[in-house]
Coordinates of C-alpha atoms in Angstrom, one line a residue:
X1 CA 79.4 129.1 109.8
X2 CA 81.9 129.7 112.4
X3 CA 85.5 128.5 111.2
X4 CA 86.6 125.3 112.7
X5 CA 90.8 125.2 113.8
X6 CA 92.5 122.9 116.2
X7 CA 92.8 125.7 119.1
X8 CA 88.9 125.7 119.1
X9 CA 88.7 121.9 118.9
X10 CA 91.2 121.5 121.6
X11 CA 89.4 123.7 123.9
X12 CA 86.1 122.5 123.1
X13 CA 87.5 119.2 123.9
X14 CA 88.8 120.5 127.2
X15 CA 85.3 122.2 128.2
X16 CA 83.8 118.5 127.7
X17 CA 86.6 117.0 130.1
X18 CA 87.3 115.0 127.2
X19 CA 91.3 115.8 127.8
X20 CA 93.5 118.1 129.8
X21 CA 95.2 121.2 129.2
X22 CA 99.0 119.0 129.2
X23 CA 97.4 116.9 126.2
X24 CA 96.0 120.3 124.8
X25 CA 99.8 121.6 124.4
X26 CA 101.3 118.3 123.2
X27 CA 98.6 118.1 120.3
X28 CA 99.3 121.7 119.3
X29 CA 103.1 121.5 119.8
X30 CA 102.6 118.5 117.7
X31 CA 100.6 120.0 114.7
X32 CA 103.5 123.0 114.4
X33 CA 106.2 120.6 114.0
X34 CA 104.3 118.7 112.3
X35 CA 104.0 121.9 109.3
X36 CA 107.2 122.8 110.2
X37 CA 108.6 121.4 107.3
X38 CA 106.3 120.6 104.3
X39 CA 105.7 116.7 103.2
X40 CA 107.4 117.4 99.7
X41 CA 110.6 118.6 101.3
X42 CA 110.7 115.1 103.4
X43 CA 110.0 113.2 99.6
X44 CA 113.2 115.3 98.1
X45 CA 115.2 114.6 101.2
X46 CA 114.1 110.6 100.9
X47 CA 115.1 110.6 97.2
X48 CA 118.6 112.3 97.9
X49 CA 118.9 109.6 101.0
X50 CA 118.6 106.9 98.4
X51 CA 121.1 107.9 95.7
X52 CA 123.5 108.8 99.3
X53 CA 122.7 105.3 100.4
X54 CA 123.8 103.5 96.8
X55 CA 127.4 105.3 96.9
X56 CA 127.5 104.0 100.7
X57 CA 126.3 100.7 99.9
X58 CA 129.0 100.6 96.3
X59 CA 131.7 102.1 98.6
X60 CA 131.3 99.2 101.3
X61 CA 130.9 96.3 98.6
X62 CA 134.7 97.7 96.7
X63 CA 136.3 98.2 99.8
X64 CA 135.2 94.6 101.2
X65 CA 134.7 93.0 98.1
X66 CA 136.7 89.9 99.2
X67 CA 134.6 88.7 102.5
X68 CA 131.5 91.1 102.3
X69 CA 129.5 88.4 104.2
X70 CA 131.2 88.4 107.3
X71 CA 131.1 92.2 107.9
X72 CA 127.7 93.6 106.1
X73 CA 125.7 92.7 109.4
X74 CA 128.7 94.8 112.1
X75 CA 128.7 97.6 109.6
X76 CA 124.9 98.2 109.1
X77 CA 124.3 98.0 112.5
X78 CA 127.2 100.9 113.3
X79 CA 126.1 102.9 110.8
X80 CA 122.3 102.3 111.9
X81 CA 123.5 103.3 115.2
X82 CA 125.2 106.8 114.4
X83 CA 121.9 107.4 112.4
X84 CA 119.8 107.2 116.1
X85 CA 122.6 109.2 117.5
X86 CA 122.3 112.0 115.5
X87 CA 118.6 111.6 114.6
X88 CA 118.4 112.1 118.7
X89 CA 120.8 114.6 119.3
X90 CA 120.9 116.8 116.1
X91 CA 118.1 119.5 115.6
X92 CA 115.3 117.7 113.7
X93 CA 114.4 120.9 111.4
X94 CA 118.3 120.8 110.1
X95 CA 118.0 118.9 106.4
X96 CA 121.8 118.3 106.8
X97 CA 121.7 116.1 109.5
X98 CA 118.0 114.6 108.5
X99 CA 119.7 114.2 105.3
X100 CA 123.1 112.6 106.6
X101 CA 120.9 110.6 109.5
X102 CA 118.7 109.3 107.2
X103 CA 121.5 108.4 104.8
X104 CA 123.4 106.5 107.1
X105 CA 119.9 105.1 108.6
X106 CA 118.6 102.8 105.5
X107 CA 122.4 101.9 104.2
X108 CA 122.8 100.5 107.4
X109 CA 119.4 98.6 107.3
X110 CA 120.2 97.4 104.1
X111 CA 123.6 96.2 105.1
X112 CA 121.9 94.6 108.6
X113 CA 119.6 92.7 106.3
X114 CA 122.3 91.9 103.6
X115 CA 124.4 90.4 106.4
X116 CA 121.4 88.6 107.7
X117 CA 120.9 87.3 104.6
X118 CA 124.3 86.2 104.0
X119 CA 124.2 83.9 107.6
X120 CA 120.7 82.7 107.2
X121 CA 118.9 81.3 103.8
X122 CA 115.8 81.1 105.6
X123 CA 112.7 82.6 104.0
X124 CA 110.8 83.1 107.3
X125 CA 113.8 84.2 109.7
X126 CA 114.9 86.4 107.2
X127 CA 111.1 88.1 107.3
X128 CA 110.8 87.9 111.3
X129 CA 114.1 89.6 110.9
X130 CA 112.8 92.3 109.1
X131 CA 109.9 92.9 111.1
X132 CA 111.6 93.1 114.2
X133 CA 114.2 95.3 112.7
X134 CA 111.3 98.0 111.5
X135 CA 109.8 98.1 115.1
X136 CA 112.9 98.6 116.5
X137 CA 114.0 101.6 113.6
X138 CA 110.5 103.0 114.1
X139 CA 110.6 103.3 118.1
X140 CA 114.5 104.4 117.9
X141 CA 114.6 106.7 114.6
X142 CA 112.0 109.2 114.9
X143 CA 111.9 110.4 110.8
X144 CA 109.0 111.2 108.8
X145 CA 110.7 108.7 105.9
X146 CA 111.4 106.1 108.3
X147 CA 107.7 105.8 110.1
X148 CA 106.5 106.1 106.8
X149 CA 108.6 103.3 105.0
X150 CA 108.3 101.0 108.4
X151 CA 104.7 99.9 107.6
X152 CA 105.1 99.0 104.0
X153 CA 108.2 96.9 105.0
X154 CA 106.6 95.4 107.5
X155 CA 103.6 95.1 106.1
X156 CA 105.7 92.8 102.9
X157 CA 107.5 91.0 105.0
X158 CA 104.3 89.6 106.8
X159 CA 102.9 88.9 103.6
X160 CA 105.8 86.9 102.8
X161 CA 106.4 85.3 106.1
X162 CA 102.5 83.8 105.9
X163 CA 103.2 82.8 102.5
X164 CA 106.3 80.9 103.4
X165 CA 104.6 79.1 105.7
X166 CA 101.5 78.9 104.1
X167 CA 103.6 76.9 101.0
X168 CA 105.6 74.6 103.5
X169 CA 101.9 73.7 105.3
X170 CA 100.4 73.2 102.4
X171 CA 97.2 75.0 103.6
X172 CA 95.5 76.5 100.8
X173 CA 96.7 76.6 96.7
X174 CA 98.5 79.8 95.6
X175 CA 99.4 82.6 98.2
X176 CA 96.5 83.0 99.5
X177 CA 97.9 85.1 102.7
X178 CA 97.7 88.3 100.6
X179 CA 94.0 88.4 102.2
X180 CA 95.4 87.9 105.9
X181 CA 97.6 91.3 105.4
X182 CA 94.8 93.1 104.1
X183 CA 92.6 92.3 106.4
X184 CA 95.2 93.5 109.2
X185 CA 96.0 96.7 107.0
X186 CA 92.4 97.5 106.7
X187 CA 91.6 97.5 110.5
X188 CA 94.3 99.5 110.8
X189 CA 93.7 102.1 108.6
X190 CA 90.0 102.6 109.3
X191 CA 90.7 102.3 113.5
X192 CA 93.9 105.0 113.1
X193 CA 92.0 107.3 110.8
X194 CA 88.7 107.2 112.7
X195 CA 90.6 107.4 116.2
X196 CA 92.7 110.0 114.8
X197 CA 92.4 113.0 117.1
X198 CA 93.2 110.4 120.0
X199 CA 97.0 110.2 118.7
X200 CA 97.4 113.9 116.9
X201 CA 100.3 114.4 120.0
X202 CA 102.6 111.9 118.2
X203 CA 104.3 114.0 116.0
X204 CA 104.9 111.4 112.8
X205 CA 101.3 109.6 113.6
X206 CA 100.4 110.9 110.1
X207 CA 103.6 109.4 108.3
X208 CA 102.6 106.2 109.5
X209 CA 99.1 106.0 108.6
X210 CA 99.9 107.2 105.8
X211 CA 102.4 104.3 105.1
X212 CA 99.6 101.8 106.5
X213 CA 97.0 103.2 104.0
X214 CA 99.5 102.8 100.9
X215 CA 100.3 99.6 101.9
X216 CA 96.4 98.7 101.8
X217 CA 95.9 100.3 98.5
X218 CA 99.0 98.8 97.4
X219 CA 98.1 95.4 98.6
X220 CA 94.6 95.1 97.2
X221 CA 96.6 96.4 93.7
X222 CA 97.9 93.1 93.2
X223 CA 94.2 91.8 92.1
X224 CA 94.8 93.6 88.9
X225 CA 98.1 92.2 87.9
X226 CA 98.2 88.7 89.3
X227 CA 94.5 86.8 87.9
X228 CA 96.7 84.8 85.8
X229 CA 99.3 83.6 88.4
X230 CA 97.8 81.4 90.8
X231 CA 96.7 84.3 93.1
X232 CA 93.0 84.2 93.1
X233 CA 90.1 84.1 95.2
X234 CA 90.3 87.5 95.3
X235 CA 86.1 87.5 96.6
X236 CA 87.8 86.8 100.0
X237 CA 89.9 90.2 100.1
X238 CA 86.5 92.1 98.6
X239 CA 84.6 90.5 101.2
X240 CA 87.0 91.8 104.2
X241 CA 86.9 95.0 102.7
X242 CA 83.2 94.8 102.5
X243 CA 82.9 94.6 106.1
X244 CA 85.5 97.5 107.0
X245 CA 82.8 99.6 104.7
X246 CA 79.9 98.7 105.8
X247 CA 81.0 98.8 109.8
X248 CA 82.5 102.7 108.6
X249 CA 79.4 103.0 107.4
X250 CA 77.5 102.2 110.2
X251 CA 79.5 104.0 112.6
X252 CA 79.6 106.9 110.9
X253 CA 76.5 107.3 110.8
X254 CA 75.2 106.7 114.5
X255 CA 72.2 106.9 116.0
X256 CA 70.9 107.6 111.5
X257 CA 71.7 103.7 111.2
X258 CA 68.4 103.0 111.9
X259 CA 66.3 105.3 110.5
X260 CA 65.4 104.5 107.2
X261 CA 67.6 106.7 105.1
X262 CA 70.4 105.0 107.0
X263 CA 69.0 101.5 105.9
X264 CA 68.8 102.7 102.6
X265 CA 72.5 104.0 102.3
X266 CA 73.9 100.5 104.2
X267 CA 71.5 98.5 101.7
X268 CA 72.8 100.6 98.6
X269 CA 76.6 100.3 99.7
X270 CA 76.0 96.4 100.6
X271 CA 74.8 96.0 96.6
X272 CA 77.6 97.6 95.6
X273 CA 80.3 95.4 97.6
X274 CA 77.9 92.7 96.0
X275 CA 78.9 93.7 92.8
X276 CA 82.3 94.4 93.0
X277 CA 83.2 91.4 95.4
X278 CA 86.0 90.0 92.9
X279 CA 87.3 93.8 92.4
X280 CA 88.4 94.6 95.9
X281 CA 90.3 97.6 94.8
X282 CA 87.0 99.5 94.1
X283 CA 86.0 98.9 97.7
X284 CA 89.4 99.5 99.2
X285 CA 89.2 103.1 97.5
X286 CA 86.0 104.0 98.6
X287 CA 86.8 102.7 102.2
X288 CA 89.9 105.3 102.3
X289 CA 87.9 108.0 99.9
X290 CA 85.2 107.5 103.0
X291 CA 87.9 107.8 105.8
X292 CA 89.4 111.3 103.7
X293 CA 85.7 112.5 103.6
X294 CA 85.4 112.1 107.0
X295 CA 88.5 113.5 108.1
X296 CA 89.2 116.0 105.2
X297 CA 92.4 115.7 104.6
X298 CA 93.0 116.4 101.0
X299 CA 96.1 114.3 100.3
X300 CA 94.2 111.3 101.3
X301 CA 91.1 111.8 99.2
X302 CA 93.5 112.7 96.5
X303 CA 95.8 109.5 96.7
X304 CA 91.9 107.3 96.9
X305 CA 90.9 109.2 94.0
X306 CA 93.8 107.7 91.9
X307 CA 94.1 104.6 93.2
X308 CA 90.0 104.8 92.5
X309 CA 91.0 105.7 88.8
X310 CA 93.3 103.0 88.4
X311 CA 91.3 100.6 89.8
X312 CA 88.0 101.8 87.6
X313 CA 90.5 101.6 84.6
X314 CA 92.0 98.4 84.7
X315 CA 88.2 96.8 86.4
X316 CA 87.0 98.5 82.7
X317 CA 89.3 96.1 80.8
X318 CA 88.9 93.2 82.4
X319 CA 87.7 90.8 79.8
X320 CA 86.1 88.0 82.2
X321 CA 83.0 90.2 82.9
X322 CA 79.8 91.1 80.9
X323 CA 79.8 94.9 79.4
X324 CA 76.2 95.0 81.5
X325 CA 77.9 93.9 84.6
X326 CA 80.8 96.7 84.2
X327 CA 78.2 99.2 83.3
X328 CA 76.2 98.4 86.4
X329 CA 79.2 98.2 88.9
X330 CA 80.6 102.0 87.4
X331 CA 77.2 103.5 88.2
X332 CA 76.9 102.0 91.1
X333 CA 80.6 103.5 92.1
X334 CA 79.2 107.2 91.2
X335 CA 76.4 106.9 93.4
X336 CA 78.4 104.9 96.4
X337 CA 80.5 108.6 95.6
X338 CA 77.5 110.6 96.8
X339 CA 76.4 108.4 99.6
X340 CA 79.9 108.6 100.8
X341 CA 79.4 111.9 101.0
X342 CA 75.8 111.7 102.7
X343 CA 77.2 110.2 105.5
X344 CA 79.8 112.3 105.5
X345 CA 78.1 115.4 105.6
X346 CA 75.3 113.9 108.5
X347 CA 78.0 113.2 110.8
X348 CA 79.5 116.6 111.0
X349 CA 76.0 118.3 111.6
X350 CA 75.1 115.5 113.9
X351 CA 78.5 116.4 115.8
X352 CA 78.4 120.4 115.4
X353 CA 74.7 120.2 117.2
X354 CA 75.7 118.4 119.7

């Protein structure tokens, strides 16, 4: 079998009218830069950002320790702005300056919301705040750490946001808005990842799906830890989830849908998200497991695999449900593993024939 890259891809792509030689050079440009520097070095320059950003952040609070308050907000937002400067200026392949941009870039976010914080007590301004200030940093400060971290933020302050509201409304008991987030996160994540050749010529597209994805799986996490306080109806995130699935499912597999091995792998996958319906974990590992099938990257079938683990674990433990209705819902998760993979594999025929 001939060996698939992105030059071939591209040009096939360009055969097919399907895009033009310009979008041809920005995807490619995109992809080197992209590999330019490897994902670990970015986690190693975050890390060193961080402990950077504490001695900022202990420097500021001794130096203005008498009336912090009324300069936090003017301070973050100068040092946020040297961070675009030289993030826009600088040479983006020089760890130096990514290292002192990037510094500069979350003390001074910090500080903004600190300031913020100091001026207004309110749960949802300070959230709305937050939001607004990650779409701004993630349009202005082009950094693998930053578009990474800007959906995670964003995606908490949401959640929090809802739930303020949600308590002062007095719509539902408990914070039930968790499910409204993951609903939101999982569109996301199954549209980006399946439309993902569409934006391969933004150079940090991955970063932030990435983020987005990790935000899901951490999102849906919270159904392990959280039974016991007042955070429940958990069914309604499992059946969200379900849906995502089963629509991956059925797009995935095309024109198969309706042959009868296609309504035998959506009737299979449906009895599983049956089963599983108050573990939406399980299903929000196989929806991302299926998305890293589908687009073989390893990092993101790896990082489903141990959320899966985790999940599996903890849903193992859980004491509220019969040892025949565990065994059941583990056996059906082995075989949902191969189906997965069914589609998987009929899709990329079905596309390399045609």
């Amino acid at each position: 079998m001939e060996q698939l890259t992105l030059t071939k891809i591209a040009e096939h792509l360009i055969a097919k009218e399907l895009i033009d030689p310009e979008e041809e050079q920005q995807i490619l440009s995109a992809k080197e830069a992209e590999s330019a520097t490897a994902w670990y070095i970015y986690a190693l320059i975050a890390v060193a950002a961080w402990f950077s950003t504490i001695f900022f952040l202990v420097f500021f609070f001794l130096v203005m320790f008498r009336d912090p308050e009324s300069v936090a907000f003017g301070a973050g937002l100068f040092m946020s702005v040297i961070a675009i400067i030289v993030n826009r200026t600088q040479n983006k392949d020089s760890i130096f300056f990514s290292q002192v941009s990037l510094a500069f870039n979350v003390a001074g976010q910090i500080l903004m919301v600190l300031g913020f914080v100091f001026q207004r007590h309110e749960i949802a301004a300070i959230c709305l705040f937050v939001i607004v200030l990650q779409a701004i940093m993630f349009y202005l400060y082009q950094h693998p750490v930053q578009h990474f971290a800007a959906p995670m933020a964003i995606s908490c302050a949401l959640f929090f946001l809802l739930h303020d509201i949600e308590g002062r409304q007095g719509y539902l008991e408990g914070p039930q808005s968790i499910h409204i987030v993951i609903g939101l996160l999982s569109a996301a994540t199954g549209y980006f990842w399946y439309k993902e050749s569409s934006f391969l010529k933004h150079r940090l597209f991955h970063y932030s799906l990435y983020g987005t994805t990790l935000s899901l799986l951490v999102m849906v996490s919270f159904s392990v830890f959280t039974r016991s306080h007042n955070l429940e109806m958990w069914w309604i995130s499992g059946l969200i989830l379900s849906l995502a699935l089963l629509l991956l499912e059925f797009v995935l597999l095309g024109s198969l849908a309706k042959t009868t091995m296609g309504i035998s792998i959506l009737s299979a996958s449906l009895l599983f998200c049956a089963m599983a319906l108050h573990s939406p974990g399980l299903i929000a590992a196989m929806f991302t497991l299926l998305l890293g099938f589908y687009r073989g990257h390893k990092l993101l079938m790896l990082l489903s695999f141990i959320f899966l683990g985790g999940f599996l674990f903890f849903f193992y433990y859980d004491l509220e449900m019969t040892l025949l209705n565990k065994s059941l819902i583990l056996m059906g998760s082995g075989a949902l593993l191969i189906i997965l993979s069914l589609v998987v594999n009929r899709t990329k025929l079905e596309v390399q024939n045609a």
